[in-house]
Amino acid sequence: MKNIKYISMLIVAIVILQFTAIGIIMCTSKVQDVTLATDDVVECNSGWEITTEDGTTISILSIPYYGKSDADEIIVARRVISDKMCGKTLCFLSADKKLQAFVDDELIYSFGMDDKRAIGNTPGSVMVFADIPQDSEGKILKLKMQSPYEDYATYMTQMVVGDRDVVILYFLKNRILPLICCLGILVCGITLLIFATVQIKSKQNPARLFSIGMYFIVLFAYHLIETKVPMIFYGNQFLYSNMIFISLMTAPIFIELYLLATSDYYKKLMHILIGLTVINIIVQLTLQALNILDFMNMAFVSHGILSIVIASVLIMEFNNVRQRKKVDVAFLGILFAAICAVIDLVRCYTIKIGDLGKYSRVGVFIFGVSMVISCINDMVKKQIQFAENAKAKHISAEIINTLVTAIDAKDIYTKGHSTRVAEYSVILARRLGWDEERINSVRYKALLHDVGKIGIPDRVLNKADRLSEEEFEIIKHHTIIGSEILQGVSSLAEMYVVARNHHERYDGNGYPDKKSGEDIPEEARLVCIVDAYDAMSSDRAYRKALSKEVIRGELNRGRDTQFDSHMIDVFLELLDEGALSTQQNENGVKHDLDDVTSVVSELITQNCEPGAIKINQEDIGKVYQYIDGLHIRFGIDVHTVLISLVWEDDTAMCDVGEAMKAMEYSILQSLRKVDVMARVSESQYLIVLTEAHSQNLHMIIERIFVSFFKNSQNTKIKPVYEIK
């Protein structure tokens, strides 16, 4: 599996090196190296003078030039045409203004002067390609400019003249690196969307990768337009202008959804920001449609929302780094992208015009590469973990069940405590955004958190009165005993962490090792909270269960002293929502077998009424695990039966498919809605029977077989079964 990681990294490195090499080669090549035309371009950045409406004339030493002008003021720029300009094409960027070009009084180019729009007033930006007549030497080239925005009319970008095809290629050559960055952003976005699709097929939540993938797709459109390259091929400047601002408005949504899918810690803030983003989009579209305000006038709102979102991402990643005590590639990518975004944001409000994505484009590309690398790392780690846990998945549930039963039998006052703590731990871990494998791990660790009580004398463990200090010291020793028991069993060794550390306190005053803060393993911090909650919400020999209000107050008072404050906040949310409530009776927690149906509802591939639930082979383990949990919590009977078809000779093999269909129909019709079946090979079905007593198993199987013989046409194929 590690080889996969290195191969993936090598592929990413090769792609980056290819892009870099192409960029260097194309940026260092001369124009004539990439075109049949041999003429060079000539800069036209000096010799200009500007005249304002009040008659003031300003000589310009060099371009680019940033001057002052009022909104809708007409500015005229002039210069004498040299012999090198005659018969050539003048090329420059005209940003958000109407423009006319004259040679003496002859109009040679016009943009936006007769533009009458139903929506908005922004002229947009355009790459000007104005053809200068051949006999123009010594004549005056005049540019007449007008913008609805302050200072835009006097802004002049660098100008070049040359043959039209040479000028276009010169323009493209100078934008090779921006174009490569745009292509890289697109590739990163598509790659992350492919990863999200893979997660869907593997029944994982794709929201995180889908959101960040769409974010890169949106930014690809934004940065591609900012390169001005599309303007050469398609001249609808109104479309470009609107796409820029709409991309700016919508981009925060995808980051907000990414944060929402990544961590519940930002849930409330992200809901607020999503609401603000949607409102911003609606308001801006409405004001633009009604010609009250242009997108340009409202861009600062979108910038503000995007800045808050970027800051939230940085804070989240910083917290992750602090918890892991390790800087990963995703954090570095986000940090670099944020710095570049700040630079371009400052440029946006200073120079106002030009390539305003110059630095953030590179930042987004690096961020995208870091996210792809991070995803590859995560996928490889999961595969490695899956392989390493393959053996752990075969841990006998009977061992764990036996230990939990022994704990409950030992401590008569806390019967069911371990299983309830396990269930609460799963609920809290899921709300914290942990992945399913980690949730499953914490479930078993929570089940065994009090295993050390097996070694505590009965007279102390089951004492009806409050414990003395000496007795409490004996009780405290159960954390060490539990750790030693679990470490002594190779298949359970990794589970010692919670058994040993679940009584450590965040302020360092716990036991047995007096660990504090984030030195306490995260799973132990989680179990510490739910352990305390169950202790307070259950009847004890010396007191009745505490009220919800009292429990809430005690938990809240324990933040940053006994408990991790972030986990407590999330747990209190669950408590307030009623997500932890259980129905109690004299036998403990009441269960409802209909829950099985709801648990597997997302896994169902075919739901046949009124019988069993049919699921995929890959999901049978998940369902069995849940049903086995019912057995652990409530003592219900759970049995698995493997039904196989056998045939007398090779002539019957061709009819096995039809026989399997008959067997499937028989199983579905013979079992109840709470039972589950899955096809596990070409000739075998595995069924999980819930609350089927041992003496009834043979009757159930006989019913299936009778139905099979009734529906199957081939007498040479017969079913056999094995009870697991």
XYZ file of C-alpha atoms in Angstrom:
724
model
C 0.000 0.000 0.000
C 2.886 2.354 0.663
C 4.004 1.767 -2.911
C 0.665 3.151 -4.089
C 1.350 6.310 -2.117
C 4.799 6.764 -3.620
C 3.538 6.057 -7.148
C 0.729 8.607 -6.706
C 3.159 11.209 -5.412
C 5.486 10.500 -8.338
C 2.649 11.033 -10.827
C 1.713 14.363 -9.196
C 5.383 15.443 -9.265
C 5.723 14.523 -12.949
C 2.608 16.520 -13.857
C 3.887 19.562 -11.947
C 7.310 19.281 -13.584
C 5.685 19.004 -17.017
C 3.653 22.142 -16.446
C 6.722 23.947 -15.117
C 8.906 22.889 -18.064
C 6.265 23.915 -20.617
C 5.893 27.276 -18.913
C 9.635 27.958 -18.817
C 10.134 26.949 -22.453
C 7.227 29.015 -23.753
C 7.969 32.056 -21.613
C 11.632 32.175 -22.654
C 10.925 31.604 -26.355
C 10.767 34.531 -28.748
C 7.544 35.174 -30.621
C 9.104 34.301 -33.968
C 9.949 30.873 -32.591
C 6.251 30.041 -32.398
C 4.857 31.757 -35.533
C 5.513 32.014 -39.250
C 5.630 35.808 -38.940
C 9.117 37.126 -38.228
C 8.458 40.720 -37.161
C 8.872 41.670 -33.534
C 6.394 43.656 -31.504
C 7.268 47.218 -30.566
C 6.335 48.794 -27.268
C 4.271 51.943 -27.446
C 4.446 53.076 -23.802
C 5.887 56.595 -24.090
C 5.151 59.889 -25.817
C 1.543 60.076 -24.620
C -0.297 63.029 -23.131
C -3.721 63.091 -21.496
C -6.316 65.871 -21.643
C -9.156 66.010 -19.110
C -12.569 67.624 -19.564
C -11.452 70.820 -17.845
C -8.656 71.250 -20.423
C -5.777 70.105 -18.223
C -3.040 68.344 -20.196
C -0.653 65.866 -18.572
C 2.414 64.378 -20.243
C 2.897 60.675 -19.518
C 6.459 59.489 -19.182
C 5.604 55.796 -19.277
C 2.727 53.331 -19.272
C 1.096 51.767 -17.254
C -0.349 55.002 -15.977
C -2.680 55.480 -13.010
C -4.387 58.855 -13.074
C -7.365 60.566 -11.493
C -10.699 60.991 -13.241
C -14.322 61.428 -12.292
C -17.065 58.958 -13.109
C -18.382 59.511 -16.678
C -15.624 62.074 -17.403
C -14.301 61.947 -20.979
C -10.508 61.595 -21.141
C -8.475 61.966 -24.348
C -4.983 60.450 -24.782
C -2.780 61.471 -27.743
C 0.569 60.659 -29.292
C 2.313 61.012 -32.650
C 2.341 57.887 -34.848
C 5.883 56.733 -35.688
C 6.942 54.861 -38.808
C 7.157 51.599 -36.838
C 3.436 51.873 -36.022
C 2.190 52.350 -39.578
C 0.238 49.399 -40.993
C 0.486 47.586 -37.659
C -2.015 46.560 -34.960
C -2.105 48.408 -31.645
C -2.859 46.032 -28.732
C -3.691 46.880 -25.109
C -6.246 46.143 -22.360
C -9.152 48.535 -21.947
C -10.670 47.981 -18.528
C -14.274 48.882 -17.647
C -14.575 51.840 -19.981
C -15.936 52.889 -23.344
C -13.238 53.656 -25.878
C -12.756 55.082 -29.363
C -9.476 55.234 -31.327
C -8.855 57.853 -34.034
C -6.047 58.615 -36.467
C -6.452 62.375 -36.764
C -10.259 62.435 -37.070
C -10.678 59.033 -38.727
C -12.312 56.432 -36.430
C -10.329 53.159 -36.527
C -11.743 51.357 -33.452
C -14.753 51.617 -31.100
C -15.878 49.671 -28.061
C -18.966 50.199 -25.915
C -19.865 53.693 -27.144
C -23.255 52.594 -28.497
C -23.775 49.903 -25.882
C -27.362 50.089 -24.548
C -28.051 47.408 -21.968
C -31.246 46.514 -20.176
C -29.225 45.357 -17.146
C -26.142 47.009 -15.658
C -23.819 49.744 -16.815
C -20.385 48.074 -16.570
C -18.736 48.278 -20.014
C -16.464 45.358 -19.143
C -12.860 44.798 -20.161
C -11.654 44.141 -23.690
C -8.384 43.415 -25.440
C -8.119 46.181 -28.013
C -6.702 45.266 -31.451
C -6.821 48.557 -33.423
C -5.398 48.525 -36.967
C -3.374 51.673 -37.774
C -3.488 52.701 -41.472
C -0.283 52.357 -43.526
C 0.011 56.091 -44.406
C -0.292 57.368 -40.825
C 3.269 58.433 -40.018
C 3.315 61.822 -38.302
C -0.433 61.804 -37.696
C -2.012 61.921 -34.263
C -3.303 58.734 -32.614
C -6.107 59.728 -30.289
C -7.876 57.553 -27.663
C -11.185 58.835 -26.305
C -12.109 57.083 -23.035
C -15.055 57.224 -20.605
C -15.923 55.076 -17.555
C -18.836 55.021 -15.086
C -16.258 54.551 -12.298
C -13.788 56.977 -10.774
C -10.159 56.817 -12.043
C -10.853 54.069 -14.607
C -10.872 56.355 -17.668
C -7.310 57.536 -17.029
C -5.898 54.074 -16.384
C -3.748 52.997 -19.335
C -2.126 49.565 -19.627
C 1.017 48.614 -21.512
C 0.703 48.892 -25.303
C 2.454 47.097 -28.149
C 2.239 47.326 -31.957
C 3.058 44.719 -34.591
C 1.508 42.380 -37.121
C -1.853 41.186 -35.817
C -0.918 37.500 -35.520
C 2.410 38.362 -33.885
C 0.703 40.687 -31.415
C -1.841 38.005 -30.497
C 0.863 35.399 -29.972
C 2.927 37.886 -27.968
C -0.110 38.474 -25.767
C -0.667 34.715 -25.336
C 3.011 34.061 -24.626
C 2.968 36.528 -21.766
C 0.037 34.629 -20.252
C 1.388 31.095 -20.508
C 2.050 30.747 -16.771
C -1.404 32.091 -15.805
C -2.974 29.694 -18.324
C -0.982 26.763 -16.921
C -2.165 27.679 -13.419
C -5.760 27.804 -14.684
C -5.371 24.399 -16.311
C -3.859 23.064 -13.086
C -6.804 24.426 -11.055
C -9.225 22.721 -13.454
C -7.340 19.412 -13.235
C -7.340 19.599 -9.416
C -11.077 20.322 -9.359
C -11.895 17.436 -11.695
C -9.604 15.086 -9.752
C -11.334 15.928 -6.459
C -14.748 15.410 -8.071
C -13.559 11.993 -9.287
C -12.438 11.187 -5.738
C -15.890 12.277 -4.506
C -17.499 9.899 -7.014
C -15.294 7.091 -5.720
C -16.482 7.881 -2.202
C -20.104 7.629 -3.333
C -19.450 4.172 -4.786
C -17.728 3.099 -1.563
C -20.695 4.453 0.424
C -18.720 7.254 2.065
C -19.941 10.821 2.427
C -18.683 12.726 -0.658
C -19.827 16.182 0.514
C -16.377 17.371 1.599
C -14.550 16.489 -1.624
C -17.464 17.472 -3.860
C -17.629 20.937 -2.267
C -13.919 21.659 -2.556
C -13.855 20.223 -6.101
C -16.648 22.571 -7.193
C -14.800 25.447 -5.525
C -11.823 24.858 -7.815
C -14.092 24.593 -10.878
C -15.645 27.985 -10.067
C -12.233 29.554 -9.465
C -10.997 28.097 -12.755
C -13.684 30.132 -14.554
C -12.818 33.255 -12.522
C -9.066 33.077 -13.115
C -9.380 32.119 -16.777
C -11.368 35.305 -17.394
C -8.832 37.322 -15.384
C -6.082 36.204 -17.796
C -8.033 38.116 -20.531
C -7.249 35.279 -22.972
C -10.913 34.396 -23.713
C -11.417 38.006 -24.878
C -9.280 37.284 -27.956
C -11.634 34.593 -29.179
C -15.041 35.736 -27.944
C -15.880 39.370 -27.429
C -18.956 39.343 -25.181
C -17.530 41.565 -22.451
C -20.861 41.777 -20.616
C -20.741 37.993 -20.135
C -17.153 38.069 -18.850
C -17.849 40.902 -16.453
C -20.888 39.148 -14.971
C -19.107 35.799 -14.730
C -16.288 37.395 -12.759
C -18.636 38.833 -10.159
C -20.962 35.807 -10.029
C -17.940 33.543 -9.479
C -16.819 35.850 -6.684
C -20.287 35.701 -5.112
C -20.760 31.926 -5.337
C -17.246 30.664 -4.508
C -17.695 31.106 -0.708
C -20.673 28.691 -0.698
C -18.504 25.743 -1.682
C -15.893 26.500 0.980
C -18.685 26.890 3.537
C -20.125 23.502 2.549
C -16.625 22.040 2.746
C -16.231 23.318 6.308
C -19.724 22.112 7.185
C -18.884 18.614 5.947
C -15.473 18.614 7.638
C -16.312 19.583 11.209
C -19.366 20.261 13.353
C -17.337 22.851 15.249
C -18.131 25.425 12.549
C -21.729 24.323 12.030
C -23.461 27.427 13.396
C -21.002 29.868 11.825
C -21.242 28.140 8.434
C -25.040 28.190 8.503
C -24.872 31.941 9.140
C -22.301 32.477 6.380
C -24.248 30.340 3.895
C -27.311 32.460 4.670
C -25.323 35.683 4.176
C -23.830 34.375 0.928
C -27.241 33.476 -0.485
C -28.663 36.836 0.578
C -25.672 38.591 -1.011
C -26.268 36.760 -4.309
C -29.990 37.561 -4.341
C -29.481 41.216 -3.403
C -26.701 41.805 -5.946
C -28.618 40.105 -8.765
C -31.715 42.145 -7.910
C -29.895 45.492 -7.716
C -28.051 44.736 -10.959
C -31.295 43.725 -12.733
C -33.038 46.901 -11.546
C -30.048 49.073 -12.590
C -29.756 50.448 -9.062
C -26.182 49.275 -8.419
C -23.681 47.347 -10.536
C -21.842 44.257 -9.352
C -18.696 46.419 -9.347
C -20.147 48.686 -6.658
C -21.040 45.736 -4.430
C -17.909 43.608 -4.859
C -16.615 44.605 -1.400
C -19.431 42.572 0.217
C -18.382 39.422 -1.649
C -14.759 40.108 -0.734
C -15.731 40.441 2.925
C -17.633 37.134 3.008
C -14.827 35.341 1.168
C -12.266 36.764 3.627
C -14.251 35.445 6.616
C -14.560 32.032 4.995
C -10.835 31.845 4.212
C -10.045 32.867 7.795
C -12.366 30.084 9.055
C -10.560 27.506 6.919
C -7.210 28.686 8.277
C -8.426 28.489 11.879
C -9.833 24.988 11.325
C -6.630 23.731 9.747
C -4.539 25.409 12.433
C -6.575 23.623 15.126
C -6.116 20.321 13.282
C -2.367 20.898 13.127
C -2.289 21.774 16.816
C -4.174 18.612 17.738
C -2.076 16.363 15.521
C 1.113 18.264 16.377
C 2.068 17.822 12.766
C 1.956 20.216 9.807
C 0.436 18.491 6.791
C 0.504 19.460 3.124
C -3.135 20.650 3.098
C -2.430 23.243 5.795
C 0.604 24.577 3.919
C -1.449 24.801 0.701
C -4.284 26.676 2.390
C -1.863 29.030 4.150
C -0.065 29.830 0.892
C -3.387 30.384 -0.928
C -4.618 32.690 1.843
C -1.466 34.835 1.693
C -1.770 35.133 -2.098
C -5.475 36.000 -1.789
C -4.683 38.811 0.665
C -2.086 40.224 -1.729
C -4.554 40.278 -4.616
C -7.284 41.710 -2.394
C -4.999 44.634 -1.533
C -4.143 45.064 -5.218
C -7.849 45.073 -6.060
C -8.384 48.195 -3.959
C -5.180 49.951 -4.993
C -4.406 49.397 -8.675
C -8.083 48.356 -9.270
C -7.435 47.308 -12.873
C -5.432 44.583 -14.573
C -4.892 40.918 -13.732
C -6.336 40.941 -10.227
C -5.835 37.190 -9.880
C -2.094 37.301 -10.544
C -1.009 35.934 -7.164
C -4.156 34.194 -5.917
C -4.187 32.115 -9.116
C -0.850 30.581 -8.144
C -2.070 30.204 -4.563
C -5.248 28.392 -5.627
C -3.225 26.081 -7.889
C -0.836 25.178 -5.051
C -3.833 24.756 -2.723
C -5.446 22.421 -5.274
C -2.293 20.334 -5.618
C -2.009 20.118 -1.824
C -5.636 18.959 -1.547
C -5.101 16.270 -4.205
C -1.941 15.092 -2.409
C -3.802 15.145 0.905
C -6.645 13.077 -0.581
C -4.201 10.559 -2.009
C -2.540 10.369 1.420
C -5.906 9.812 3.111
C -6.927 7.151 0.612
C -3.621 5.325 0.983
C -3.796 5.569 4.794
C -7.304 4.137 4.742
C -6.173 1.281 2.536
C -3.216 0.617 4.841
C -5.473 0.875 7.864
C -7.984 -1.409 6.194
C -5.257 -3.988 5.574
C -3.891 -3.637 9.088
C -7.372 -3.903 10.559
C -8.298 -6.913 8.442
C -7.069 -9.112 11.234
C -8.753 -6.926 13.838
C -12.075 -7.321 12.034
C -11.827 -11.027 12.734
C -11.536 -10.402 16.436
C -14.046 -12.683 17.989
C -17.054 -10.661 19.079
C -17.554 -13.401 21.644
C -14.376 -12.324 23.472
C -15.583 -8.744 23.765
C -19.102 -9.862 24.651
C -17.719 -12.177 27.309
C -15.647 -9.396 28.852
C -18.580 -6.955 28.817
C -20.841 -9.614 30.361
C -18.200 -10.252 33.013
C -18.026 -6.523 33.814
C -21.812 -6.272 34.166
C -21.924 -9.419 36.282
C -19.146 -8.073 38.486
C -20.628 -4.601 39.060
C -24.298 -5.171 39.916
C -24.996 -1.437 40.319
C -23.946 -0.423 36.815
C -25.516 -3.160 34.677
C -25.574 -2.040 31.029
C -23.220 0.879 31.736
C -20.520 -0.247 29.293
C -22.938 -0.782 26.413
C -24.638 2.566 27.004
C -21.269 4.341 27.099
C -20.398 2.632 23.817
C -23.625 3.822 22.194
C -23.217 7.394 23.475
C -19.600 7.374 22.268
C -20.724 6.419 18.767
C -23.301 9.228 18.725
C -20.769 11.837 19.887
C -18.009 10.603 17.561
C -20.365 10.738 14.586
C -21.390 14.316 15.451
C -17.691 15.237 15.708
C -17.262 14.107 12.116
C -15.103 11.035 12.747
C -14.952 8.489 9.940
C -16.786 5.160 10.271
C -13.705 3.065 10.994
C -12.717 5.338 13.840
C -16.286 5.372 15.141
C -16.310 1.579 15.122
C -12.971 1.563 16.953
C -14.150 3.912 19.706
C -17.293 1.803 20.122
C -15.281 -1.282 21.093
C -12.854 0.729 23.192
C -15.781 2.252 25.076
C -17.318 -1.189 25.596
C -14.111 -2.263 27.319
C -13.299 0.959 29.165
C -14.186 -0.537 32.573
C -12.765 -4.008 31.961
C -10.325 -3.441 34.827
C -13.199 -3.671 37.319
C -12.903 -7.434 36.907
C -9.847 -7.186 39.155
C -11.494 -5.043 41.855
C -12.717 -6.881 44.977
C -16.514 -7.340 45.134
C -16.709 -5.835 48.613
C -15.404 -2.532 47.214
C -17.027 -2.592 43.795
C -20.530 -3.418 45.074
C -20.469 -1.437 48.297
C -23.871 0.206 48.784
C -22.525 3.236 50.689
C -20.050 5.869 49.584
C -16.470 4.676 49.356
C -13.763 5.601 51.816
C -10.572 7.211 50.559
C -8.757 3.890 50.808
C -11.524 2.107 48.866
C -11.571 4.831 46.239
C -7.828 4.323 45.704
C -8.548 0.654 45.089
C -11.293 1.554 42.572
C -8.938 3.958 40.774
C -6.610 1.048 40.152
C -9.129 -0.430 37.667
C -7.659 1.796 34.923
C -4.260 0.137 35.268
C -5.723 -3.351 35.589
C -7.844 -2.814 32.471
C -4.833 -1.594 30.528
C -2.827 -4.661 31.540
C -5.670 -7.069 30.683
C -6.116 -5.634 27.185
C -2.409 -5.337 26.442
C -2.094 -8.996 27.394
C -4.432 -9.998 24.538
C -2.722 -9.335 21.193
C -5.976 -8.854 19.275
C -7.223 -6.307 21.852
C -3.946 -4.572 22.675
C -4.775 -1.299 20.874
C -7.897 -0.892 22.998
C -5.961 -0.297 26.208
C -5.746 3.465 25.493
C -9.285 4.260 26.623
C -9.275 1.753 29.492
C -6.202 3.440 30.970
C -6.961 7.098 30.229
C -10.729 7.607 30.543
C -10.372 9.030 34.077
C -7.646 11.528 33.145
C -8.769 15.146 33.478
C -8.173 18.006 31.073
C -6.568 20.049 33.892
C -4.142 17.241 34.781
C -5.782 16.230 38.079
C -7.039 12.855 36.906
C -5.590 9.367 37.237
C -3.584 7.180 36.827
C -0.922 9.193 34.917
C -2.122 12.768 35.533
C -2.065 13.591 31.829
C -3.563 16.920 30.778
C -5.021 18.681 27.754
C -4.294 17.191 24.389
C -1.773 14.768 25.871
C -4.842 12.701 26.758
C -5.791 10.551 23.743
C -8.789 12.017 21.923
C -10.871 8.836 22.225
C -10.259 8.783 26.003
C -11.384 12.430 26.244
C -14.580 11.485 24.437
C -15.314 8.446 26.629
C -14.588 10.519 29.738
C -17.558 12.740 28.897
C -20.063 10.006 28.070
C -18.891 7.938 31.056
C -19.637 10.856 33.371
C -22.988 11.460 31.669
C -24.130 7.851 32.064
C -22.992 7.799 35.679
C -25.134 10.864 36.445
C -28.140 9.748 34.362
C -28.326 6.241 35.904
C -29.643 5.127 39.281
C -26.957 4.197 41.798
C -27.170 2.467 45.158
C -26.686 5.729 47.043
C -28.800 8.040 44.823
C -31.345 8.256 42.043
C -30.492 9.433 38.532
C -29.945 13.197 38.328
C -32.230 15.462 36.293
C -31.243 16.630 32.828
C -30.802 20.209 34.077
C -28.459 19.144 36.889
C -26.461 16.898 34.540
C -26.137 19.708 32.018
C -24.886 22.088 34.694
C -22.321 19.597 35.995
C -20.997 18.863 32.512
C -20.799 22.561 31.690
C -18.890 23.279 34.899
C -16.382 20.599 33.942
C -15.260 22.259 30.711
C -11.478 22.771 30.550
C -11.109 21.223 34.027
C -12.427 17.695 33.654
C -13.512 17.760 30.003
C -12.366 18.932 26.574
C -14.391 22.145 25.999
C -14.969 21.521 22.287
C -16.279 18.006 22.874
C -18.448 19.240 25.740
C -20.027 21.881 23.485
C -20.917 19.228 20.911
C -22.152 16.803 23.595
C -24.370 19.467 25.176
C -25.864 20.131 21.740
C -26.748 16.441 21.512
C -28.173 16.539 25.020
C -30.313 19.595 24.249
C -31.556 18.009 21.026
C -32.638 14.873 22.883
C -30.314 12.766 20.748
C -29.088 10.887 23.846
C -32.452 10.046 25.383
C -33.268 6.364 25.990
C -36.354 4.493 27.101
C -35.811 2.712 30.407
C -37.688 -0.228 31.919
C -37.011 -2.670 34.673
C -34.756 -4.724 32.404
C -32.697 -1.748 31.182
C -32.927 -0.046 27.837
C -35.937 -0.938 25.741
C -35.122 -1.886 22.169
C -37.179 -1.928 19.014
C -36.312 -4.416 16.304
C -37.769 -2.056 13.724
C -34.577 -0.061 14.251
C -32.763 -2.667 12.178
C -34.765 -1.621 9.137
C -33.915 2.054 9.602
C -30.225 1.327 10.153
C -29.864 -0.586 6.883
C -32.210 1.652 4.876
C -29.286 3.362 3.130
C -27.784 -0.009 2.225
C -30.884 -1.627 0.776
C -30.609 -2.626 -2.864
C -33.983 -4.325 -3.050
C -36.791 -4.103 -0.537
C -39.275 -6.914 -1.037
C -42.462 -6.891 0.995
C -43.233 -8.458 3.325
C -40.071 -10.490 3.925
C -36.369 -10.068 4.577
C -34.128 -7.165 3.605
C -31.709 -7.851 0.756
C -28.373 -6.001 0.805
C -24.981 -6.099 -0.934
C -22.299 -8.551 0.092
C -20.027 -5.647 1.076
C -22.611 -4.344 3.554
C -23.499 -7.573 5.330
C -20.630 -7.011 7.771
C -21.917 -3.549 8.713
C -25.424 -4.837 9.307
C -24.238 -7.851 11.271
C -22.103 -5.553 13.387
C -25.135 -3.443 14.262
C -27.350 -6.438 14.992
C -24.549 -7.932 17.053
C -24.600 -4.666 19.000
C -28.243 -5.326 19.808
C -27.145 -8.691 21.142
C -24.514 -7.030 23.318
C -26.883 -4.356 24.626
C -30.117 -6.281 25.022
C -29.241 -9.961 25.007
C -31.330 -10.736 21.937
C -30.513 -13.849 19.927
C -28.595 -13.358 16.667
C -27.723 -16.230 14.325
C -26.119 -16.418 10.906
C -26.892 -19.205 8.471
C -24.942 -19.978 5.294
C -27.105 -21.656 2.645
C -25.258 -23.315 -0.240
C -26.478 -25.016 -3.393
C -24.860 -28.296 -4.454
C -25.404 -30.270 -7.653
C -25.039 -33.910 -8.606
C -23.164 -33.506 -11.904
C -21.811 -30.900 -14.327
C -25.018 -30.874 -16.365
C -26.746 -29.067 -13.497
C -24.200 -26.261 -13.329
C -25.833 -24.281 -16.116
C -29.046 -24.096 -14.086
C -27.437 -22.761 -10.905
C -28.391 -19.164 -11.783
C -32.082 -20.037 -11.991
C -31.832 -22.060 -8.806
C -30.236 -19.113 -6.997
C -33.128 -16.896 -8.080
C -35.532 -19.459 -6.667
C -33.545 -19.593 -3.409
C -33.481 -15.795 -3.154
C -37.247 -15.624 -3.601
C -37.739 -18.369 -1.001
C -35.542 -16.603 1.568
C -37.176 -13.214 1.009
C -40.664 -14.676 1.410
C -39.852 -16.952 4.349
C -38.139 -14.448 6.659
C -39.331 -11.402 8.551
C -38.704 -7.727 7.853
C -36.026 -7.564 10.572
C -33.950 -10.365 9.035
C -31.224 -9.669 6.490
C -29.851 -11.612 3.528
C -26.933 -11.178 1.116
C -25.555 -13.205 -1.781
C -21.944 -14.015 -0.928
C -20.896 -16.222 -3.861
C -22.191 -17.769 -7.074
C -23.981 -20.465 -5.101
C -24.324 -19.179 -1.517
C -26.533 -16.859 0.518
C -25.805 -15.612 4.013
C -28.772 -14.741 6.216
C -28.786 -12.991 9.600
C -31.689 -14.005 11.833
C -32.669 -11.663 14.660
C -34.415 -13.026 17.765
C -34.671 -16.507 16.316
C -34.259 -18.976 19.161
C -31.947 -21.914 18.541
C -34.781 -24.418 18.622
C -36.595 -22.478 15.890
C -33.654 -22.273 13.469
C -34.261 -25.625 11.846
C -37.950 -24.840 11.409
C -37.110 -21.541 9.660
C -34.588 -23.207 7.357
C -37.008 -26.030 6.614
C -39.602 -23.436 5.591
C -37.075 -21.873 3.202
C -36.157 -25.243 1.703
C -39.782 -26.274 1.199
C -40.402 -23.014 -0.672
C -37.237 -23.577 -2.721
C -38.259 -27.084 -3.861
C -41.654 -25.670 -4.776
C -40.151 -22.872 -6.921
C -37.104 -24.620 -8.394
C -37.468 -26.724 -11.523
C -34.137 -28.574 -11.260
C -34.192 -31.588 -8.929
C -30.440 -32.173 -9.382
C -29.622 -28.992 -7.408
C -30.160 -29.224 -3.665
C -29.632 -26.768 -0.774
C -27.547 -27.409 2.336
C -27.012 -25.135 5.309
C -24.521 -24.379 8.037
C -25.297 -22.428 11.206
C -22.467 -20.034 12.015
